[in-house]
C-alpha positions as MATLAB code, in Angstrom:
seq = 'XXXXXXXXXXXXXXXXXXXXXXXXXXXXXXXXXXXXXXXXXXXXXXXXXXXXXXXXXXXXXXXXXXXXXXXXXXXXXXXXXXXXXXXXXXXXXXXXXXXXXXXXXXXXXXXXXXXXXXXXXXXXXXXXXXXXXXXXXXXXXXXXXXXXXXXXXXXXXXXXXXXXXXXXXXXXXXXXXXXXXXXXXXXXXXXXXXXXXXXXXXXXXXXXXXXXXXXXXXXXXXXXXXXXXXXXXXXXXXXXXXXXXXXXXXXXXXXXXXXXXXXXXXXXXXXXXXXXXXXXXXXXXXXXXXXXXXXXXXXXXXXXXXXXXXXXXXXXXXXXXXXXXXXXXXXXXXXXXXXXXXXXXXXXXXXXXXXXXXXXXXXXXXXXXXXXXXXXXXXXXXXXXXXXXXXXXXXXX';
ca = [
      -2.207  -35.085    0.794;
      -2.412  -35.848   -2.935;
       0.650  -36.900   -4.927;
       1.025  -33.347   -6.277;
       0.550  -30.813   -3.459;
      -1.780  -27.884   -4.083;
      -0.494  -24.421   -3.158;
      -3.039  -21.587   -3.125;
      -1.856  -17.956   -2.879;
      -4.529  -15.433   -1.929;
      -3.779  -11.901   -3.128;
      -1.399  -10.493   -5.750;
       0.083   -7.708   -3.650;
       3.832   -7.469   -3.059;
       4.008  -10.577   -0.851;
       1.675  -12.740   -2.955;
       3.237  -11.852   -6.306;
       6.758  -12.409   -4.976;
       5.748  -15.816   -3.563;
       4.237  -16.833   -6.920;
       7.203  -15.616   -8.982;
       9.726  -17.380   -6.738;
       7.752  -20.633   -6.808;
       7.579  -20.342  -10.594;
      11.374  -20.162  -10.631;
      12.156  -22.816   -8.013;
       9.610  -25.575   -8.654;
      10.033  -28.230  -11.298;
       7.102  -29.027  -13.606;
       4.499  -31.209  -11.843;
       6.150  -30.706   -8.465;
       3.175  -28.687   -7.211;
      -0.073  -27.163   -8.458;
       0.142  -23.424   -7.767;
      -2.931  -21.186   -7.954;
      -2.837  -17.407   -7.520;
      -6.166  -15.757   -6.635;
      -6.738  -12.015   -6.971;
      -9.864   -9.895   -7.369;
      -8.256   -7.865  -10.188;
      -6.320   -9.182  -13.165;
      -3.460   -6.787  -12.353;
      -0.842   -6.201   -9.662;
      -0.567   -2.580   -8.533;
       2.294   -0.656   -6.967;
       0.966    0.634   -3.651;
       4.055    2.817   -3.219;
       3.144    4.695   -6.425;
      -0.570    5.324   -5.732;
      -0.087    8.804   -4.221;
       0.776   10.132   -7.694;
      -2.372    9.124   -9.624;
      -4.428   10.055   -6.526;
      -3.140   13.633   -6.790;
      -3.414   13.569  -10.587;
       0.317   13.909  -11.290;
       0.398   10.534  -13.064;
      -2.003    8.111  -14.747;
      -3.427    5.180  -12.742;
      -2.350    2.931  -15.639;
       1.295    3.510  -14.736;
       0.731    2.142  -11.224;
      -0.300   -1.330  -12.354;
       0.819   -4.274  -14.473;
      -1.227   -7.162  -15.843;
      -0.686  -10.400  -13.891;
      -0.595  -12.337  -17.175;
       2.594  -10.406  -18.057;
       4.291  -11.550  -14.856;
       3.432  -15.237  -14.461;
       4.095  -18.322  -16.573;
       0.616  -19.755  -17.171;
       2.127  -23.241  -17.559;
       3.400  -23.074  -13.977;
       0.840  -20.869  -12.199;
      -2.939  -20.923  -12.549;
      -4.431  -17.462  -12.152;
      -7.997  -17.169  -10.846;
      -9.656  -13.739  -10.937;
     -12.105  -13.835   -8.050;
     -12.863  -12.408   -4.614;
     -12.192  -14.434   -1.464;
     -15.331  -14.788    0.638;
     -14.161  -17.159    3.386;
     -11.065  -19.051    4.545;
     -11.841  -22.434    6.133;
      -8.629  -23.840    7.635;
     -10.433  -26.792    9.240;
     -11.485  -28.047    5.776;
      -8.374  -26.804    3.913;
     -10.660  -24.853    1.630;
     -11.032  -21.288    0.393;
     -14.504  -20.105   -0.605;
     -14.530  -17.678   -3.540;
     -17.515  -15.676   -4.790;
     -17.846  -18.106   -7.690;
     -16.373  -21.391   -6.481;
     -14.230  -23.281   -3.978;
     -10.534  -24.117   -3.923;
      -8.948  -26.818   -1.787;
      -5.304  -26.572   -0.756;
      -2.472  -28.413    0.931;
      -0.542  -25.193    1.519;
      -2.089  -21.719    1.776;
      -0.428  -18.294    1.509;
      -2.584  -15.388    2.700;
      -1.748  -11.925    1.360;
      -5.168  -10.388    0.766;
      -4.196   -6.885    1.867;
      -5.356   -4.730    4.716;
      -8.216   -2.357    5.384;
      -8.078    1.282    6.556;
      -7.615    1.604   10.323;
      -9.975    4.311   11.543;
      -9.109    4.005   15.269;
     -12.849    4.297   15.960;
     -13.027    7.926   14.745;
     -16.716    8.583   13.967;
     -17.569    9.302   10.326;
     -14.211    8.311    8.803;
     -15.515    5.205    7.059;
     -18.518    7.105    5.706;
     -17.017   10.428    4.618;
     -13.257   10.090    4.083;
     -11.538    8.872    0.918;
      -8.594    6.457    1.128;
      -5.535    5.773   -1.051;
      -5.863    1.994   -1.192;
      -6.335    0.777   -4.773;
      -6.391    1.821   -8.430;
     -10.134    2.487   -8.229;
      -9.847    4.518   -5.014;
      -7.167    6.807   -6.472;
      -9.194    7.353   -9.645;
     -12.059    8.493   -7.433;
      -9.809   10.872   -5.447;
      -8.362   12.460   -8.584;
     -11.790   13.013  -10.141;
     -13.201   14.262   -6.839;
     -10.415   16.887   -6.520;
     -10.987   18.155  -10.075;
     -14.744   18.283   -9.415;
     -14.188   20.555   -6.379;
     -12.385   23.112   -8.556;
     -15.217   22.967  -11.102;
     -17.838   23.421   -8.350;
     -15.981   26.386   -6.890;
     -16.251   28.194  -10.228;
     -20.038   27.970   -9.936;
     -20.135   28.891   -6.215;
     -17.108   31.159   -5.618;
     -18.174   31.887   -2.016;
     -17.641   28.193   -1.117;
     -13.925   28.161   -0.238;
     -14.478   24.804    1.524;
     -14.451   23.274   -1.981;
     -10.785   24.272   -2.187;
      -9.818   22.998    1.293;
      -8.175   19.558    1.234;
      -7.700   17.810    4.579;
      -5.271   14.881    4.690;
      -5.485   12.838    7.882;
      -2.202   11.187    8.846;
       1.375   12.377    8.275;
       2.973    8.971    7.811;
       4.612    8.040    4.513;
       1.412    7.893    2.454;
       0.108   11.199    3.816;
       3.405   13.031    3.303;
       3.936   11.645   -0.206;
       0.366   12.494   -1.195;
       0.446   16.132    0.030;
       3.745   16.579   -1.837;
       2.130   15.483   -5.097;
      -1.101   17.418   -4.442;
       0.882   20.603   -3.763;
       2.601   20.082   -7.148;
      -0.760   19.614   -8.872;
      -2.530   22.657   -7.407;
      -0.852   25.318   -9.631;
      -1.859   23.367  -12.744;
      -5.471   23.000  -11.514;
      -5.581   26.718  -10.670;
      -4.487   27.599  -14.210;
      -6.921   25.126  -15.744;
      -9.930   26.384  -13.750;
      -8.775   30.013  -13.437;
      -8.676   29.897   -9.636;
      -6.561   32.115   -7.347;
      -3.929   29.756   -5.782;
      -4.167   31.732   -2.504;
      -7.652   30.263   -1.967;
      -6.459   26.641   -1.989;
      -5.615   25.054    1.371;
      -3.872   21.715    1.923;
      -3.996   20.800    5.621;
      -2.096   17.753    6.889;
      -3.333   16.642   10.321;
      -1.405   14.193   12.526;
      -2.243   13.047   16.074;
       1.345   12.029   16.883;
       3.806   14.676   18.139;
       5.734   14.585   14.842;
       5.201   13.965   11.150;
       6.671   10.678    9.845;
       6.693    9.153   13.376;
       9.842    7.137   14.050;
      11.798    8.677   11.174;
      15.031   10.678   11.524;
      14.121   14.107   13.064;
      16.532   16.094   10.865;
      15.016   14.602    7.689;
      11.472   15.114    9.010;
      12.206   18.819    9.583;
      13.605   19.111    6.050;
      10.513   17.377    4.604;
       8.115   19.664    6.474;
      10.006   22.766    5.360;
       9.913   21.666    1.692;
       6.179   20.969    1.918;
       5.425   24.220    3.765;
       7.124   26.120    0.950;
       4.839   24.294   -1.471;
       1.797   25.495    0.475;
       1.036   22.649    2.910;
      -0.182   23.589    6.414;
       0.667   21.082    9.168;
      -1.397   20.420   12.274;
       0.876   18.097   14.250;
      -0.118   16.678   17.650;
      -3.744   17.321   16.695;
      -6.086   14.324   16.607;
      -9.103   14.187   14.303;
     -12.068   13.636   16.649;
     -14.790   13.283   14.023;
     -15.221   13.317   10.256;
     -18.390   14.914    8.871;
     -19.818   15.435    5.369;
     -18.627   19.057    5.546;
     -15.203   18.617    7.180;
     -13.541   17.462   10.393;
     -13.582   18.217   14.111;
     -10.060   18.311   15.566;
      -8.377   18.779   18.937;
     -10.665   20.477   21.452;
     -13.639   20.807   19.127;
     -12.247   23.065   16.414;
     -14.114   22.678   13.133;
     -12.320   22.686    9.777;
     -14.711   23.071    6.867;
     -13.704   20.965    3.855;
     -15.450   19.027    1.123;
     -12.459   16.697    0.788;
     -11.024   14.530    3.563;
      -8.442   11.917    2.615;
      -7.511    9.436    5.341;
      -4.002    7.928    5.302;
      -3.746    7.242    9.028;
      -3.048    3.538    9.127;
      -3.857    0.007    8.053;
      -5.280   -2.922    9.941;
      -5.435   -6.519    8.764;
      -8.373   -8.170    7.053;
     -11.660   -9.218    8.636;
     -11.535  -12.523    6.680;
      -8.512  -13.509    8.760;
     -10.351  -12.827   12.011;
     -13.385  -14.727   10.696;
     -11.167  -17.721    9.837;
     -10.600  -18.177   13.579;
      -6.901  -17.234   13.674;
      -5.646  -15.279   16.651;
      -5.139  -11.693   15.472;
      -3.998   -8.260   16.619;
      -6.015   -5.582   14.759;
      -6.825   -8.134   12.065;
      -3.224   -9.280   11.599;
      -1.635  -12.616   12.509;
       1.428  -12.719   14.746;
       3.242  -15.265   12.575;
       5.865  -17.736   13.804;
       9.561  -17.536   12.859;
       8.815  -19.188    9.495;
       5.869  -16.820    8.723;
       3.244  -19.465    9.492;
       0.001  -19.144   11.451;
       0.687  -20.591   14.916;
      -0.925  -24.041   15.069;
      -1.226  -24.273   11.253;
       2.043  -25.500    9.737;
       0.624  -25.350    6.209;
      -0.640  -21.733    6.278;
       1.666  -18.763    5.682;
       0.764  -15.078    6.026;
       2.501  -12.137    4.318;
       2.233   -8.361    3.953;
      -0.435   -6.311    5.723;
      -2.014   -9.505    7.085;
       1.028  -10.450    9.190;
       2.887   -9.019   12.167;
       6.623   -9.593   12.589;
       8.352   -8.223   15.677;
      11.885   -6.813   15.801;
      14.479   -7.544   18.489;
      13.064   -4.794   20.728;
       9.648   -6.449   20.583;
       8.084   -3.767   18.363;
       6.260   -4.694   15.152;
       7.869   -3.782   11.851;
       5.672   -1.369    9.855;
       3.836   -3.155    7.018;
       5.857   -1.879    4.051;
       6.364   -3.134    0.501;
       9.968   -3.919    1.441;
       9.056   -6.389    4.192;
       6.265   -7.974    2.099;
       8.708   -8.627   -0.773;
      11.206  -10.277    1.580;
       8.396  -12.327    3.144;
       7.288  -13.562   -0.290;
      10.818  -14.755   -1.058;
      11.063  -16.513    2.341;
       7.645  -18.181    2.036;
       8.435  -19.530   -1.437;
      11.683  -20.999   -0.098;
       9.880  -22.659    2.826;
       7.087  -24.039    0.631;
       9.619  -25.679   -1.670;
      11.558  -26.959    1.370;
       8.340  -28.476    2.819;
       7.510  -30.229   -0.456;
      11.052  -31.616   -0.712;
      11.275  -32.538    2.993;
      14.097  -30.089    3.579;
      14.753  -27.747    6.508;
      12.784  -24.500    6.683;
      14.543  -21.135    6.956;
      13.668  -18.603    9.655;
      12.522  -15.219    8.387;
      14.836  -12.303    9.143;
      13.897   -8.865    7.877;
      16.883   -6.950    6.530;
      15.951   -3.291    6.168;
      17.722   -1.594    3.300;
      16.378    1.779    4.398;
      13.438    4.023    3.624;
      12.839    6.819    1.124;
       9.831    9.163    1.082;
       8.935   11.301   -1.923;
       8.034   14.977   -1.382;
       6.804   15.669   -4.903;
       8.737   16.401   -8.069;
      12.503   16.217   -7.627;
      12.336   16.163   -3.815;
      12.582   13.310   -1.281;
      14.184   12.253    1.992;
      15.817    8.933    2.687;
      17.711    6.889    5.244;
      19.469    4.132    3.289;
      22.001    1.753    4.877;
      22.297    4.209    7.776;
      23.087    7.231    5.588;
      20.846   10.305    5.260;
      19.810   11.675    1.870;
      17.612   14.614    0.924;
      16.524   16.638   -2.078;
      17.330   15.581   -5.624;
      19.714   12.768   -4.561;
      17.019   11.144   -2.415;
      14.508   11.491   -5.277;
      16.891    9.587   -7.588;
      17.306    6.911   -4.915;
      13.518    6.514   -4.774;
      13.484    5.990   -8.548;
      16.243    3.386   -8.301;
      14.296    1.459   -5.628;
      11.159    1.470   -7.804;
      13.125    0.395  -10.901;
      14.752   -2.429   -8.962;
      11.326   -3.779   -8.009;
      10.116   -3.576  -11.614;
      13.230   -5.513  -12.639;
      12.702   -8.176   -9.957;
       9.122   -8.932  -11.016;
       9.267   -8.316  -14.762;
      12.881   -8.023  -15.887;
      14.206   -5.489  -18.404;
      10.961   -5.405  -20.499;
       8.920   -4.127  -17.534;
      11.615   -1.595  -16.598;
      11.587   -0.233  -20.157;
       7.784   -0.114  -20.254;
       7.079    1.384  -16.819;
      10.396    2.805  -15.608;
      10.022    6.223  -17.223;
       6.893    6.911  -15.128;
       8.583    6.315  -11.784;
];
């Protein structure tokens, strides 16, 4: 190991950005060389993407430039795509170069989990990045324009959303809010528009409080969403989906929100994975690699009952804080701290002015829950960018 250890952070998602910002705060000058690698020069708010996807907000409001977050005297930022991780050589291969490291933090984000459903990868759209939500928004508007030219094609106005987890529910809430505006803009009868939310599990928002789930479904039904719960998608085709026992739903738009797996680069690196994610040790390290940490969608952390925590922004943020602490402890030959996830609760948006939430064991719904969601988003903006970022972005959340 060189006199100044090299720390490389792959990915500027919630976990990667939080690791970098904490290291920036905790490390003294020349105590370590820290490099943050990301394929875009911005950090985006995954929990906000459902809004620009539906067209109820601009994609610009869901991202912030990395240069506005980091101190360039303490953190080197490299805009590049990771091609390969080589733990045996302590190297990361980028599309335009190579980085060596003493400590590595992997937070390169997940990939859509299709559960082997034929056609999903080819024909469904996903809410995964700024570029993907731009595509969804433009695609939706294009369907309304096409319908005006071919008014017999009601499949242009049928929008199938696969998955009724948090992303699916939040997206249909926003889309239902957008439909009346699109109908006015394109002079389309709102009765012709169908939003169908399909979920294989026996309930929407699996694992969430049943009373709040029922409230959420009722709010969304009133907005025009049709639910098909306990109905698996068997196949996705260019002209719609096959569900259940072979029923065909004709639609020119299928948006898949049904889950995330880890990243193939992690599997290719030779780490032991479950659906592309590493079962990290108690300090968030790769078993057998004391110098490699994994955060966010790339990691699996189990709760006391032996079930994995869902990969949320909340857990990734806490992981980033823990990893930064342990990196500094390693450099200073101090004791590492075990990672313990402390859930503050969960809030799901249902469109404008509506949400449900379970926060510190208490249930919230309607306007109160929507304000709570805003507070959570503002708190994150404050954590990463202070008051200036809150003032700049807060009004959009």
